Amino acid sequence: MSTPAPAETSDPVREHTRTGLSKAALMQAYIDNLFYIQGRFREVATPHDRYMAAAFTARDRLLDRWLKSAQVFKTTHARTVCYLSAEFLLGPHLLNNLVNLGITRASREAATEMDLDFNAILEEEEEPGLGNGGLGRLAACFMDSLSTCQIPAIGYGIRYEFGIFDQAIEDGWQVEKSDTWLRNGNPWEIPRPKIRFPVLYGGYTQSYQDQDGRARTRWVPDQEIDGMAYDTPVLGYGVGNVNLLRLWKAEASQSFDFQAFNVGDYYGAVHAKIEAETISKVLYPNDEPEAGKALRLKQQFFFVSCSLQDMIRLHLNTVGPLETFADKFVVQLNDTHPSLAVAELMRLLMDEQGMEWEPAWDITRRTFCYTNHTLLPEALETWSVNLFERLLPRHLEIVYEINRRFLDEVRMRFLGDESRVARMSLIAEEGVRRVRMAHLAVVGSRAVNGVAALHSELVKTTILKDFHDLWPEKFHNVTNGVTPRRFMVVSNPRLAHLITEVCGDDRWIRDLGRLRELESHADDPEVQARWRQVKTAAKQDLAVWLRQNTGVELNPAVMFDVLAKRFHEYKRQHLSILHVIRCYQRLKQNPGQEMVPRAFVFGGKAAPGYYLAKLIIKLINSVAEVINHDPQVNGSIRVVFMPDFNVKNGQRLYPAADLSEQISLAGKEASGTGNMKFSMNGALTIGTLDGANVEIREEVGAENFFLFGMTVDEVRQKQSAGYRPWDIYNGDPELKADIDLISSGLFSYGDTNLFRPLTDHLLHQDPFMVLADYRAYLDCQERVGAVWRDPAQWDRMSILNVARMGKFSSDRAIREYAERIWQIEPLPVALN
Ligand SMILES: *Cc1c(COP(=O)(O)O)cnc(C)c1O
């Protein structure tokens, strides 16, 4: 048995147990942590104890670098990016941190020497599911790249006690289970009980005159809660820079509590405590109709208010007068969820700091930048004026005043154009009056950006056209990216290793453009063979996981055709299942038919209240059930639904895909980032001209991308000409047969009603034009099959896809934000 060595007997020249990076230091640290933090001997340690000891071993090394970063940032008064996001979908930390520390190999060797199963330790980590999907994951990739690019930054968000629900599949249906990710403790966060701010709600406002006789406004709220900071250090890859992710937890206000006790209302105080804590209790799934509206608005204000108070505190403590606030901080609003920050900063500067409107507005407008993430009108956030006024009466006054001044500006520019004034107003007047959060964000920001070239153009010409007419210089594009650390090095070590060998070094990890080096090897049979081995090994790993978790067996030799993302009609998972049904019918009708064998792998969650999306999940599972049990076809095609698609499971999927399905209706997907992750891992894309697909295709070359479907213009034309899905159904016998097979009850044990809401919707409305793209999609899948039959050709295309993905590193995206939007320079923190 090894007992920890007391400090006095340790060799003074030996590396420090908490900071050393050698195998020996890591082993000693692990044993120390197991004993002193988990209180365990190695003989009785549980898998969770082992994970915690390993996590603390990594964390000590992060903290060492964090301290140096904090000192550098403080003494240089560094300009700082504050990334405000209601979601951070981080994924497991441990391996990512080991990679960024550069100690993966030493850690593996340390584990082996101690007879520990390194992979089992990694598997033990439960991911913090603090986001829904792409938007939250983008924030997490940006945090990694901000540190790697050495930009001083703070990520601000909410420490949800329950993240996005865990998805189970029962009888083919999605079942939601609550995500209790904090149950076993979170070794990556540091609670900061002293960093705490009051957050106010409700009540009314009063006008008064201050000592200098100036007219001021006082907010008399009727609820006060506290936000307490929890800090997670975010280390960059191969650098000394560590940024901070600061998440807020809601707690009962200490002063409020105290009052209740004074008047003897003990139960009232306890009740207030519970009510306060509900604010950061749960992450709301998006695409939910009207669920928990008031609480969601409270959540948004909660984290925005804490974050701005924190920035003001930091500024007053370091730089000084608030006049320079916008020089010290630039605040990026990740979608409109944090856009209350515009009104809250105005309130803090005026009501709390005594500033006049004009200087406060000048600071506010120089501080914020806003990223738009959606063109779907139903996804643009608005809040009813009634609810807004009830929760945030002072902010409504401020919004009205911003609006009054803004609409005067519009009237001056566009004399007599009152319909434009109504369209641009921060308040929608038709029906129940509502506050338009996107308008508030645009008016209060100095830069607005979309997330892919096509998306940014559509933002300027559709939803924010009027604003673009007024302020064309405000509008930018920054195409999204993903971090190659997590989505290549961490999740696909075999590929990373091969790329490093072929490229000659591993500089591509921080400079993804260097992947171009692979191009000249795309036709090299030896490289192709190793490339294929790497892919097959990843497919084997995924097959093992899927067998263990779903019971479905897949043959790693067949094409893995993968569609994994949130379920939404615009993403058109139902188009893909129609193709599966078509393959099935062809095989049944013509058993001798030559068909490229495929495994169709689906994954993704649907919002709990999104009935059609959940029905599509049920349909996929029902089709899978029939196909996988039909010996006449199951040698050629199989279908499997991976339950609980999240970052951790995504990391199993991206490396194993041969074909990546990116089949949204053109003009609906803002960017997509799943498309990038797949392609970076050597999958070929079948996709529409939507979001970042357009740019991926430009980069990899049209000949290395399977394009199908209508363009944005064609979609528009078809819609304005009167789209009639019923006619398409009647005009295409195969399509008709596929939909009729669903209606026949074959996939529902004879129940002809189960899928009716879906088939009826497709035949009579089809808002995302599945039927219009069906034939083009099938034809394109034929082309995919033809290329698959030529392995050398497929491998070449796969290698070229990876070689040309350099643009889609989130490092590139962050550099563009830094130069074009934030005007901030890197500030390197020395290693050691
Ligand atoms: C990348 C990612 C997404 C985004 O996928 P899209 O295909 O761009 O919609 C969603 N969820 C998770 C867990 C991801 O990692």
Coordinates of C-alpha atoms and ligand atoms in Angstrom, one line a residue, residues 89 127 132-135 137-138 482 487 564-566 570-571 645-648 650-651 654 661-662 669 671-678, ligand 1:
L89 CA -22.4 23.2 -23.2
E127 CA -20.7 16.2 -18.4
N132 CA -29.3 22.8 -25.4
G133 CA -27.2 22.3 -28.5
G134 CA -25.3 24.4 -31.0
L135 CA -25.5 27.8 -29.3
R137 CA -21.6 24.4 -27.6
L138 CA -20.4 27.4 -29.6
V482 CA -15.3 24.5 -33.5
F487 CA -13.3 17.6 -31.6
A564 CA -27.0 13.7 -35.1
K565 CA -28.3 17.1 -33.8
R566 CA -31.3 18.5 -32.0
Y570 CA -36.4 22.5 -40.1
K571 CA -33.4 20.1 -39.7
F645 CA -26.9 12.8 -27.7
N646 CA -24.7 15.2 -25.8
V647 CA -21.1 16.3 -26.1
K648 CA -19.7 13.1 -24.6
G650 CA -21.1 13.2 -29.8
Q651 CA -17.4 12.6 -29.3
Y654 CA -18.1 12.3 -35.0
E661 CA -26.2 14.5 -43.0
Q662 CA -26.7 18.3 -43.1
E669 CA -29.9 26.7 -40.3
S671 CA -24.6 28.0 -39.4
G672 CA -24.5 24.6 -37.9
T673 CA -21.3 23.4 -36.2
G674 CA -22.0 19.7 -36.3
N675 CA -21.3 19.9 -40.0
M676 CA -17.8 21.1 -39.2
K677 CA -17.1 18.5 -36.5
F678 CA -18.0 15.6 -38.9
Ligands
LIG1 C1 -22.1 20.5 -32.1 C2 -23.3 20.1 -31.3 C3 -24.5 20.5 -31.6 C4 -24.8 21.3 -32.9 O1 -25.1 20.5 -34.0 P1 -25.7 21.1 -35.3 O2 -25.6 19.9 -36.2 O3 -24.9 22.2 -35.7 O4 -27.1 21.4 -35.0 C5 -25.6 20.1 -30.9 N1 -25.4 19.3 -29.8 C6 -24.2 18.9 -29.4 C7 -24.1 18.0 -28.2 C8 -23.1 19.3 -30.1 O5 -21.9 18.9 -29.7

